[in-house]
Amino acid sequence: MPDPEDQNARAHADDTGQPLPRRRRDVRRADGELTDVRTGTMPAVTPSPSSTPDAGNLTTRRASWAEAAAAADAAKPATRVPVPTRAPAFTPVPAQVEEQDAITFVPNSPEVETASAPSSAPVETAAFRRARPTMAEVIADTPMSDFISSPGLFVKEQKPRPVGGFRGAIYNMTGGAWNMGPGAKQRQEEELGRRISRQLQGSYNTAVLSLKGGIGKTSTTVGVGLTLAEFRGDAPCAIDANPDSGDLVERALGEGIYQQSSPRTISDLLRNIDSVDSLTALARYMHHAGRLHLIAGEQDPEVSDSLTAEEYLRIRKLIAAYYSVALTDCGTGVTHNAMSGILQSADNLVIAAGYAVSGAKRARSTLHWLASHGYEDLARNAIVVITDKDEVSSRVDKDAIEEHLAGICRELIAVPHDRGVADGDLVTLDVLKPETRRAYKEIAAAIVDGYR
């Protein structure tokens, strides 16, 4: 219970508007005297103005810390508090000083600060700086490596594995510990594969033609088509536009397999071409030799020569929607009905020739006919393929024939004699000689190089 005196004092303070008197708590010492230690409520603060108040003005006392602080802030002018800086850990002491000028330096001493700094300038201490950069600063200043464009910075380059020959034998004997890399021949083969598999934008057509039959035109179409199917990611298409009962499909599938399959021909496709609106619908009229897709020519002699230029162009437009590379076996001659449409849509030409004197002359006559009938670009960029289908006598100068034709075309490639081609039956890459397969690779690479 509060003392009556405290209640009277509080009531008296409320009446007069004055703050409550300071409470004292009596603490008895050991000797029995009372101490004047003050605890509890903090004393009220009377703000002091910047200048001495007039005698007639009364000072108002505040009853709380908040009111006292507000009054003090209002009375003092606003001053900018300087940003504290870290003082140096110690003040250096001169090693040798005269006795009369000796000064004792005490760390963090106000006397030192006053003596070292002029009285007119504020005291400033040296800012603290790190002697070594932090790890975050080192990482921020280090340039980041590009993992996408520079993968070689993190992975050691590995040599390709040699295949065959002395290098391949050493690689196999050492279990891959000694890798001498591929030889020149293997590097050339890999370069041919890269040229054949080059990605194309759009659809392209190559016409294979000749003025003389039996010199390797259809076998070249099948061999090159199978080579394109082996190396390219997209399947090629071969069209038999031979008006004389072409045998393109028989050479690619074999006579027996073709007779057992449904004999769909180019004439069947033309009759239903308006209903073909997908690759699935088109596949019903095609034959497949592995990844090589083929459209068979008409076998009926009465209608085999009825294919017109307009009909071929309709077939070509349909094929262009689904295939990036197409080969057209044109048959013998350049004057039949569909030939104008074939030449009009061809991007480059393959002229078949032979080592016989008559075959070489007809190949040259074909190029001259093209150049004189508005197909100068096709003749200039043509690829002449000389197939040694039947071994000629030693009286024929093969080098002279090659030189005779090489100057009037973009590239000349010779296909060696191979019974897998000369028999006139099924053409498969597995039974061909390595030299023959390489020749077909060179032809395929030259064809793709001409697609621009």
Tab-separated table of C-alpha atoms in Angstrom:
chain	number	residue	atom	x	y	z
A	1	MET	CA	0.000	0.000	0.000
A	2	PRO	CA	1.390	3.438	-0.924
A	3	ASP	CA	2.022	5.851	1.832
A	4	PRO	CA	-0.510	8.577	2.437
A	5	GLU	CA	2.231	11.092	1.805
A	6	ASP	CA	2.840	9.712	-1.694
A	7	GLN	CA	-0.861	9.848	-2.463
A	8	ASN	CA	-1.058	13.433	-1.313
A	9	ALA	CA	1.991	14.355	-3.351
A	10	ARG	CA	0.587	12.707	-6.484
A	11	ALA	CA	-2.744	14.428	-6.061
A	12	HIS	CA	-1.016	17.740	-5.505
A	13	ALA	CA	1.070	17.237	-8.681
A	14	ASP	CA	-2.019	16.456	-10.730
A	15	ASP	CA	-3.665	19.603	-9.574
A	16	THR	CA	-0.739	21.871	-10.353
A	17	GLY	CA	0.225	20.251	-13.704
A	18	GLN	CA	3.762	19.540	-12.498
A	19	PRO	CA	5.571	16.197	-13.130
A	20	LEU	CA	5.591	13.625	-10.399
A	21	PRO	CA	8.333	13.936	-7.786
A	22	ARG	CA	11.220	11.558	-8.118
A	23	ARG	CA	10.746	8.379	-6.140
A	24	ARG	CA	13.393	7.228	-3.836
A	25	ARG	CA	13.867	3.785	-2.527
A	26	ASP	CA	15.419	3.600	0.865
A	27	VAL	CA	18.290	1.228	0.995
A	28	ARG	CA	19.488	0.554	4.507
A	29	ARG	CA	23.178	0.213	5.016
A	30	ALA	CA	24.808	-2.012	7.541
A	31	ASP	CA	25.222	0.887	9.960
A	32	GLY	CA	21.529	1.651	9.824
A	33	GLU	CA	21.773	4.919	7.874
A	34	LEU	CA	19.713	5.558	4.793
A	35	THR	CA	21.382	5.950	1.413
A	36	ASP	CA	20.198	8.259	-1.293
A	37	VAL	CA	20.574	5.756	-4.191
A	38	ARG	CA	17.927	6.468	-6.828
A	39	THR	CA	16.343	3.670	-8.820
A	40	GLY	CA	13.196	3.120	-10.805
A	41	THR	CA	11.839	6.011	-12.913
A	42	MET	CA	14.543	8.076	-14.653
A	43	PRO	CA	14.632	11.758	-13.822
A	44	ALA	CA	12.808	14.107	-16.120
A	45	VAL	CA	14.985	16.082	-18.509
A	46	THR	CA	14.549	19.791	-18.927
A	47	PRO	CA	15.663	20.765	-22.455
A	48	SER	CA	18.153	23.588	-22.628
A	49	PRO	CA	17.793	25.956	-25.567
A	50	SER	CA	20.844	27.006	-27.592
A	51	SER	CA	20.717	30.423	-26.017
A	52	THR	CA	19.937	31.475	-22.491
A	53	PRO	CA	16.188	31.880	-22.118
A	54	ASP	CA	14.751	35.123	-20.961
A	55	ALA	CA	14.075	35.530	-17.321
A	56	GLY	CA	10.409	36.055	-17.944
A	57	ASN	CA	9.939	32.799	-19.881
A	58	LEU	CA	8.985	29.763	-17.869
A	59	THR	CA	10.588	26.412	-18.605
A	60	THR	CA	8.132	23.596	-19.106
A	61	ARG	CA	9.138	20.260	-17.650
A	62	ARG	CA	8.393	17.096	-19.582
A	63	ALA	CA	7.020	14.023	-17.904
A	64	SER	CA	8.483	11.433	-20.346
A	65	TRP	CA	11.672	10.662	-22.270
A	66	ALA	CA	9.909	11.017	-25.642
A	67	GLU	CA	8.682	14.508	-24.907
A	68	ALA	CA	12.079	15.525	-23.526
A	69	ALA	CA	13.903	14.200	-26.615
A	70	ALA	CA	11.483	15.936	-28.978
A	71	ALA	CA	11.961	19.204	-27.147
A	72	ALA	CA	15.743	18.842	-27.259
A	73	ASP	CA	15.727	18.140	-31.008
A	74	ALA	CA	13.527	21.158	-31.654
A	75	ALA	CA	15.790	23.406	-29.614
A	76	LYS	CA	19.148	22.306	-31.146
A	77	PRO	CA	20.083	23.134	-34.751
A	78	ALA	CA	20.300	20.165	-37.145
A	79	THR	CA	23.874	18.952	-37.418
A	80	ARG	CA	25.256	16.276	-39.736
A	81	VAL	CA	26.768	13.387	-37.873
A	82	PRO	CA	30.033	12.340	-39.536
A	83	VAL	CA	30.389	8.742	-40.641
A	84	PRO	CA	32.581	6.943	-38.135
A	85	THR	CA	35.850	5.653	-39.434
A	86	ARG	CA	38.054	3.012	-37.999
A	87	ALA	CA	41.098	4.360	-36.253
A	88	PRO	CA	44.474	2.762	-36.786
A	89	ALA	CA	45.380	0.090	-34.282
A	90	PHE	CA	48.403	2.022	-33.033
A	91	THR	CA	50.253	5.257	-33.550
A	92	PRO	CA	53.895	4.946	-34.595
A	93	VAL	CA	56.469	6.321	-32.178
A	94	PRO	CA	59.662	7.896	-33.570
A	95	ALA	CA	62.732	5.819	-32.833
A	96	GLN	CA	64.925	8.783	-32.010
A	97	VAL	CA	63.663	12.182	-30.942
A	98	GLU	CA	65.256	14.943	-28.958
A	99	GLU	CA	64.439	14.988	-25.309
A	100	GLN	CA	62.795	18.385	-25.410
A	101	ASP	CA	60.606	17.402	-28.367
A	102	ALA	CA	59.736	13.907	-27.144
A	103	ILE	CA	56.042	13.189	-27.096
A	104	THR	CA	54.491	10.167	-25.573
A	105	PHE	CA	51.977	8.575	-27.939
A	106	VAL	CA	49.122	6.698	-26.425
A	107	PRO	CA	46.855	4.637	-28.716
A	108	ASN	CA	43.377	6.115	-29.135
A	109	SER	CA	44.301	9.061	-26.970
A	110	PRO	CA	42.456	12.345	-27.492
A	111	GLU	CA	45.634	14.279	-26.660
A	112	VAL	CA	47.416	12.609	-29.537
A	113	GLU	CA	44.621	13.397	-31.933
A	114	THR	CA	44.569	17.006	-30.825
A	115	ALA	CA	48.312	17.374	-31.143
A	116	SER	CA	48.648	15.618	-34.500
A	117	ALA	CA	45.875	17.465	-36.293
A	118	PRO	CA	45.675	21.226	-36.790
A	119	SER	CA	43.135	23.031	-34.665
A	120	SER	CA	41.413	24.548	-37.708
A	121	ALA	CA	40.758	21.203	-39.496
A	122	PRO	CA	38.674	18.320	-38.213
A	123	VAL	CA	40.455	15.234	-37.043
A	124	GLU	CA	40.517	12.523	-39.725
A	125	THR	CA	41.832	9.021	-39.387
A	126	ALA	CA	43.072	6.766	-42.123
A	127	ALA	CA	40.378	4.565	-43.627
A	128	PHE	CA	40.803	0.845	-43.113
A	129	ARG	CA	41.659	-1.094	-46.303
A	130	ARG	CA	42.144	-4.840	-46.853
A	131	ALA	CA	45.635	-5.768	-47.878
A	132	ARG	CA	44.477	-8.818	-49.941
A	133	PRO	CA	41.311	-9.191	-52.088
A	134	THR	CA	38.587	-11.440	-50.841
A	135	MET	CA	37.592	-14.659	-52.603
A	136	ALA	CA	34.365	-13.024	-53.866
A	137	GLU	CA	36.410	-10.240	-55.490
A	138	VAL	CA	38.749	-12.759	-57.125
A	139	ILE	CA	35.826	-14.742	-58.594
A	140	ALA	CA	34.114	-11.565	-59.813
A	141	ASP	CA	37.280	-10.351	-61.590
A	142	THR	CA	38.039	-13.743	-63.191
A	143	PRO	CA	36.454	-14.086	-66.691
A	144	MET	CA	34.095	-17.012	-67.073
A	145	SER	CA	35.000	-19.620	-69.708
A	146	ASP	CA	32.523	-20.429	-72.477
A	147	PHE	CA	31.702	-24.123	-72.052
A	148	ILE	CA	29.735	-24.238	-75.352
A	149	SER	CA	32.051	-22.557	-77.845
A	150	SER	CA	35.302	-23.769	-76.229
A	151	PRO	CA	34.817	-27.401	-75.208
A	152	GLY	CA	38.441	-28.147	-76.005
A	153	LEU	CA	39.533	-26.239	-72.887
A	154	PHE	CA	38.219	-29.000	-70.656
A	155	VAL	CA	38.405	-32.167	-72.784
A	156	LYS	CA	41.542	-33.520	-74.410
A	157	GLU	CA	41.273	-34.097	-78.131
A	158	GLN	CA	41.071	-37.783	-79.006
A	159	LYS	CA	42.480	-39.109	-82.250
A	160	PRO	CA	40.105	-41.079	-84.482
A	161	ARG	CA	40.550	-44.816	-84.427
A	162	PRO	CA	42.538	-46.180	-87.388
A	163	VAL	CA	40.804	-48.885	-89.392
A	164	GLY	CA	42.850	-51.431	-91.347
A	165	GLY	CA	46.422	-51.249	-92.503
A	166	PHE	CA	49.519	-50.962	-90.346
A	167	ARG	CA	48.008	-48.276	-88.109
A	168	GLY	CA	44.936	-50.373	-87.393
A	169	ALA	CA	47.076	-53.426	-86.597
A	170	ILE	CA	49.180	-51.463	-84.086
A	171	TYR	CA	46.030	-50.093	-82.484
A	172	ASN	CA	44.534	-53.577	-82.099
A	173	MET	CA	47.765	-55.156	-80.789
A	174	THR	CA	48.206	-52.513	-78.080
A	175	GLY	CA	44.545	-52.450	-77.111
A	176	GLY	CA	44.250	-48.806	-78.121
A	177	ALA	CA	47.191	-47.641	-75.998
A	178	TRP	CA	49.159	-46.645	-79.115
A	179	ASN	CA	46.906	-44.669	-81.443
A	180	MET	CA	48.723	-43.359	-84.510
A	181	GLY	CA	45.515	-41.925	-85.956
A	182	PRO	CA	43.988	-42.710	-89.333
A	183	GLY	CA	46.086	-42.803	-92.465
A	184	ALA	CA	45.675	-40.675	-95.564
A	185	LYS	CA	43.344	-43.148	-97.270
A	186	GLN	CA	41.021	-43.359	-94.277
A	187	ARG	CA	40.947	-39.571	-93.963
A	188	GLN	CA	39.942	-39.291	-97.608
A	189	GLU	CA	37.134	-41.808	-97.083
A	190	GLU	CA	35.851	-39.864	-94.075
A	191	GLU	CA	35.962	-36.630	-96.056
A	192	LEU	CA	33.847	-38.233	-98.802
A	193	GLY	CA	31.324	-39.313	-96.180
A	194	ARG	CA	31.084	-35.756	-94.811
A	195	ARG	CA	30.516	-34.352	-98.295
A	196	ILE	CA	27.778	-36.880	-99.048
A	197	SER	CA	25.976	-36.353	-95.746
A	198	ARG	CA	25.933	-32.556	-95.973
A	199	GLN	CA	22.617	-31.136	-94.832
A	200	LEU	CA	20.552	-29.614	-97.624
A	201	GLN	CA	17.938	-26.884	-97.594
A	202	GLY	CA	15.244	-27.819	-100.103
A	203	SER	CA	14.850	-30.604	-102.667
A	204	TYR	CA	17.273	-31.350	-105.520
A	205	ASN	CA	17.125	-33.544	-108.600
A	206	THR	CA	19.939	-35.188	-110.602
A	207	ALA	CA	19.274	-36.604	-114.060
A	208	VAL	CA	21.353	-39.576	-115.272
A	209	LEU	CA	21.338	-39.811	-119.079
A	210	SER	CA	23.260	-41.026	-122.118
A	211	LEU	CA	22.896	-41.308	-125.900
A	212	LYS	CA	23.901	-44.960	-125.988
A	213	GLY	CA	22.461	-47.850	-124.031
A	214	GLY	CA	24.367	-50.541	-122.178
A	215	ILE	CA	27.187	-48.339	-120.863
A	216	GLY	CA	26.304	-48.282	-117.145
A	217	LYS	CA	23.583	-45.615	-116.861
A	218	THR	CA	21.117	-47.636	-114.739
A	219	SER	CA	23.809	-49.385	-112.705
A	220	THR	CA	25.295	-45.967	-111.880
A	221	THR	CA	21.871	-44.724	-110.762
A	222	VAL	CA	21.411	-47.719	-108.449
A	223	GLY	CA	24.973	-47.685	-107.086
A	224	VAL	CA	24.944	-43.948	-106.378
A	225	GLY	CA	21.421	-44.142	-104.912
A	226	LEU	CA	22.446	-46.906	-102.488
A	227	THR	CA	25.539	-44.902	-101.521
A	228	LEU	CA	23.463	-41.805	-100.797
A	229	ALA	CA	21.106	-43.925	-98.682
A	230	GLU	CA	24.072	-45.300	-96.730
A	231	PHE	CA	25.590	-41.950	-95.752
A	232	ARG	CA	22.729	-39.486	-95.709
A	233	GLY	CA	20.322	-39.083	-92.834
A	234	ASP	CA	17.352	-38.614	-95.170
A	235	ALA	CA	16.357	-41.344	-97.616
A	236	PRO	CA	16.889	-40.556	-101.328
A	237	CYS	CA	14.424	-41.355	-104.099
A	238	ALA	CA	15.133	-42.773	-107.579
A	239	ILE	CA	12.629	-42.368	-110.435
A	240	ASP	CA	12.597	-44.589	-113.500
A	241	ALA	CA	11.650	-42.281	-116.392
A	242	ASN	CA	13.068	-44.581	-119.066
A	243	PRO	CA	10.567	-44.773	-121.956
A	244	ASP	CA	11.948	-48.124	-123.108
A	245	SER	CA	10.715	-50.392	-120.294
A	246	GLY	CA	13.331	-49.373	-117.757
A	247	ASP	CA	14.699	-51.921	-115.299
A	248	LEU	CA	15.755	-49.607	-112.447
A	249	VAL	CA	13.765	-51.459	-109.773
A	250	GLU	CA	14.883	-54.880	-111.015
A	251	ARG	CA	18.552	-53.803	-110.719
A	252	ALA	CA	17.973	-52.542	-107.170
A	253	LEU	CA	15.756	-55.361	-105.830
A	254	GLY	CA	16.490	-58.300	-108.081
A	255	GLU	CA	14.236	-59.794	-110.714
A	256	GLY	CA	12.629	-62.373	-108.417
A	257	ILE	CA	11.754	-59.992	-105.568
A	258	TYR	CA	10.301	-57.421	-107.943
A	259	GLN	CA	8.004	-59.979	-109.583
A	260	GLN	CA	6.713	-61.129	-106.176
A	261	SER	CA	5.918	-57.576	-105.039
A	262	SER	CA	2.967	-55.528	-106.216
A	263	PRO	CA	3.950	-54.129	-109.638
A	264	ARG	CA	3.150	-50.495	-108.898
A	265	THR	CA	4.524	-48.190	-111.583
A	266	ILE	CA	4.787	-44.506	-112.376
A	267	SER	CA	1.591	-44.776	-114.434
A	268	ASP	CA	-0.351	-45.962	-111.361
A	269	LEU	CA	0.975	-43.018	-109.390
A	270	LEU	CA	-0.106	-40.566	-112.097
A	271	ARG	CA	-3.651	-41.938	-112.161
A	272	ASN	CA	-4.058	-41.390	-108.393
A	273	ILE	CA	-1.704	-38.482	-107.823
A	274	ASP	CA	-4.487	-36.162	-106.652
A	275	SER	CA	-5.274	-38.473	-103.721
A	276	VAL	CA	-1.643	-38.673	-102.526
A	277	ASP	CA	-1.350	-36.131	-99.722
A	278	SER	CA	1.163	-37.769	-97.370
A	279	LEU	CA	4.329	-39.826	-97.366
A	280	THR	CA	2.330	-42.831	-96.209
A	281	ALA	CA	0.050	-42.570	-99.217
A	282	LEU	CA	3.047	-42.112	-101.530
A	283	ALA	CA	4.749	-45.222	-100.111
A	284	ARG	CA	2.017	-47.417	-101.642
A	285	TYR	CA	3.415	-46.647	-105.105
A	286	MET	CA	7.094	-47.049	-104.208
A	287	HIS	CA	9.577	-49.890	-103.777
A	288	HIS	CA	12.334	-49.999	-101.163
A	289	ALA	CA	15.877	-51.277	-101.553
A	290	GLY	CA	16.996	-50.681	-98.005
A	291	ARG	CA	16.749	-46.916	-97.474
A	292	LEU	CA	16.628	-46.203	-101.193
A	293	HIS	CA	13.041	-45.534	-102.336
A	294	LEU	CA	12.210	-46.214	-105.981
A	295	ILE	CA	9.399	-45.487	-108.430
A	296	ALA	CA	9.234	-48.170	-111.109
A	297	GLY	CA	8.926	-47.327	-114.783
A	298	GLU	CA	6.144	-48.569	-117.029
A	299	GLN	CA	6.811	-52.076	-118.319
A	300	ASP	CA	4.107	-52.196	-120.993
A	301	PRO	CA	5.728	-51.213	-124.324
A	302	GLU	CA	2.475	-49.702	-125.563
A	303	VAL	CA	2.316	-47.077	-122.792
A	304	SER	CA	5.966	-46.832	-121.749
A	305	ASP	CA	6.604	-43.887	-124.079
A	306	SER	CA	3.474	-42.009	-123.020
A	307	LEU	CA	5.095	-40.085	-120.114
A	308	THR	CA	5.007	-36.396	-121.008
A	309	ALA	CA	6.986	-33.462	-119.674
A	310	GLU	CA	3.934	-32.128	-117.790
A	311	GLU	CA	3.324	-35.504	-116.132
A	312	TYR	CA	6.939	-35.795	-115.074
A	313	LEU	CA	6.834	-32.310	-113.572
A	314	ARG	CA	3.797	-33.339	-111.509
A	315	ILE	CA	5.726	-36.371	-110.241
A	316	ARG	CA	8.752	-34.211	-109.497
A	317	LYS	CA	6.679	-31.693	-107.545
A	318	LEU	CA	5.197	-34.479	-105.422
A	319	ILE	CA	8.606	-36.016	-104.723
A	320	ALA	CA	10.074	-32.623	-103.796
A	321	ALA	CA	7.622	-32.339	-100.891
A	322	TYR	CA	9.072	-35.417	-99.125
A	323	TYR	CA	12.632	-36.022	-100.418
A	324	SER	CA	15.667	-33.742	-100.431
A	325	VAL	CA	17.595	-35.778	-103.034
A	326	ALA	CA	16.107	-37.431	-106.128
A	327	LEU	CA	17.791	-39.310	-108.978
A	328	THR	CA	16.070	-39.693	-112.359
A	329	ASP	CA	17.054	-42.486	-114.730
A	330	CYS	CA	16.316	-40.835	-118.083
A	331	GLY	CA	16.872	-43.729	-120.428
A	332	THR	CA	18.603	-43.528	-123.783
A	333	GLY	CA	18.458	-40.292	-125.759
A	334	VAL	CA	17.536	-36.716	-124.977
A	335	THR	CA	14.616	-36.190	-127.348
A	336	HIS	CA	11.796	-38.315	-125.899
A	337	ASN	CA	8.616	-36.719	-124.557
A	338	ALA	CA	9.540	-36.397	-120.848
A	339	MET	CA	13.090	-35.149	-121.477
A	340	SER	CA	12.242	-31.463	-121.598
A	341	GLY	CA	10.530	-31.668	-118.192
A	342	ILE	CA	13.458	-33.618	-116.748
A	343	LEU	CA	16.052	-31.109	-117.930
A	344	GLN	CA	13.900	-28.221	-116.807
A	345	SER	CA	13.750	-29.500	-113.216
A	346	ALA	CA	17.298	-30.942	-112.986
A	347	ASP	CA	19.873	-29.284	-110.741
A	348	ASN	CA	22.816	-31.192	-112.234
A	349	LEU	CA	23.520	-34.032	-114.674
A	350	VAL	CA	25.430	-37.305	-114.739
A	351	ILE	CA	26.498	-38.302	-118.256
A	352	ALA	CA	27.198	-42.022	-118.598
A	353	ALA	CA	29.992	-43.026	-120.952
A	354	GLY	CA	32.270	-45.976	-121.691
A	355	TYR	CA	35.848	-46.581	-122.642
A	356	ALA	CA	34.796	-47.679	-126.119
A	357	VAL	CA	35.406	-45.088	-128.786
A	358	SER	CA	31.708	-44.912	-129.646
A	359	GLY	CA	30.736	-44.373	-126.004
A	360	ALA	CA	33.199	-41.518	-125.553
A	361	LYS	CA	32.017	-39.795	-128.736
A	362	ARG	CA	28.342	-40.042	-127.690
A	363	ALA	CA	29.118	-38.536	-124.280
A	364	ARG	CA	30.803	-35.568	-125.962
A	365	SER	CA	27.877	-35.232	-128.389
A	366	THR	CA	25.456	-35.159	-125.429
A	367	LEU	CA	27.303	-32.270	-123.802
A	368	HIS	CA	27.398	-30.322	-127.086
A	369	TRP	CA	23.666	-30.884	-127.623
A	370	LEU	CA	22.870	-29.567	-124.125
A	371	ALA	CA	25.019	-26.481	-124.578
A	372	SER	CA	23.370	-25.651	-127.910
A	373	HIS	CA	19.781	-26.087	-126.645
A	374	GLY	CA	19.755	-23.694	-123.716
A	375	TYR	CA	21.311	-25.915	-121.018
A	376	GLU	CA	24.795	-24.424	-120.884
A	377	ASP	CA	24.951	-24.449	-117.064
A	378	LEU	CA	23.932	-28.101	-116.896
A	379	ALA	CA	26.566	-29.040	-119.480
A	380	ARG	CA	29.288	-27.000	-117.753
A	381	ASN	CA	28.547	-28.521	-114.313
A	382	ALA	CA	27.907	-32.057	-115.560
A	383	ILE	CA	29.658	-35.116	-114.093
A	384	VAL	CA	30.911	-37.611	-116.677
A	385	VAL	CA	31.080	-41.214	-115.405
A	386	ILE	CA	33.093	-43.667	-117.485
A	387	THR	CA	32.229	-47.258	-116.587
A	388	ASP	CA	34.598	-49.993	-117.644
A	389	LYS	CA	31.701	-52.370	-118.061
A	390	ASP	CA	33.332	-54.653	-120.615
A	391	GLU	CA	37.073	-54.788	-120.661
A	392	VAL	CA	38.260	-53.317	-123.915
A	393	SER	CA	41.340	-54.344	-125.786
A	394	SER	CA	44.723	-52.865	-125.110
A	395	ARG	CA	44.508	-50.867	-128.317
A	396	VAL	CA	42.124	-48.385	-126.601
A	397	ASP	CA	43.972	-45.543	-124.898
A	398	LYS	CA	41.893	-44.998	-121.744
A	399	ASP	CA	43.946	-42.020	-120.627
A	400	ALA	CA	43.337	-40.255	-123.944
A	401	ILE	CA	39.571	-40.790	-123.631
A	402	GLU	CA	39.574	-39.369	-120.093
A	403	GLU	CA	41.546	-36.324	-121.188
A	404	HIS	CA	39.188	-35.872	-124.121
A	405	LEU	CA	36.125	-35.672	-121.846
A	406	ALA	CA	37.616	-34.025	-118.750
A	407	GLY	CA	37.943	-30.613	-120.364
A	408	ILE	CA	34.245	-30.215	-121.170
A	409	CYS	CA	32.660	-31.092	-117.771
A	410	ARG	CA	33.001	-30.199	-114.107
A	411	GLU	CA	34.343	-33.578	-113.003
A	412	LEU	CA	35.184	-36.945	-114.581
A	413	ILE	CA	35.068	-40.155	-112.511
A	414	ALA	CA	35.989	-43.641	-113.700
A	415	VAL	CA	34.267	-46.791	-112.413
A	416	PRO	CA	36.514	-49.866	-112.732
A	417	HIS	CA	35.414	-53.133	-114.213
A	418	ASP	CA	33.342	-55.120	-111.714
A	419	ARG	CA	31.335	-58.268	-112.360
A	420	GLY	CA	28.803	-57.115	-109.767
A	421	VAL	CA	27.903	-54.361	-112.243
A	422	ALA	CA	28.636	-56.038	-115.587
A	423	ASP	CA	26.211	-58.952	-115.106
A	424	GLY	CA	23.205	-56.696	-115.621
A	425	ASP	CA	21.380	-58.115	-112.615
A	426	LEU	CA	21.127	-57.132	-108.945
A	427	VAL	CA	23.467	-54.351	-107.802
A	428	THR	CA	24.396	-54.452	-104.116
A	429	LEU	CA	27.195	-52.611	-102.390
A	430	ASP	CA	28.278	-55.644	-100.378
A	431	VAL	CA	29.489	-57.601	-103.428
A	432	LEU	CA	31.236	-54.714	-105.161
A	433	LYS	CA	34.962	-54.201	-105.151
A	434	PRO	CA	36.374	-51.529	-102.815
A	435	GLU	CA	37.493	-49.529	-105.856
A	436	THR	CA	33.974	-49.616	-107.293
A	437	ARG	CA	32.395	-48.546	-104.010
A	438	ARG	CA	34.883	-45.694	-103.728
A	439	ALA	CA	34.019	-44.554	-107.256
A	440	TYR	CA	30.324	-44.438	-106.341
A	441	LYS	CA	31.206	-42.423	-103.229
A	442	GLU	CA	33.088	-39.917	-105.361
A	443	ILE	CA	30.115	-39.618	-107.713
A	444	ALA	CA	27.687	-39.137	-104.801
A	445	ALA	CA	29.945	-36.506	-103.218
A	446	ALA	CA	30.267	-34.640	-106.521
A	447	ILE	CA	26.482	-34.686	-106.947
A	448	VAL	CA	25.852	-33.227	-103.484
A	449	ASP	CA	28.597	-30.641	-104.031
A	450	GLY	CA	26.631	-29.387	-107.040
A	451	TYR	CA	23.548	-28.636	-104.935
A	452	ARG	CA	23.779	-24.932	-104.168
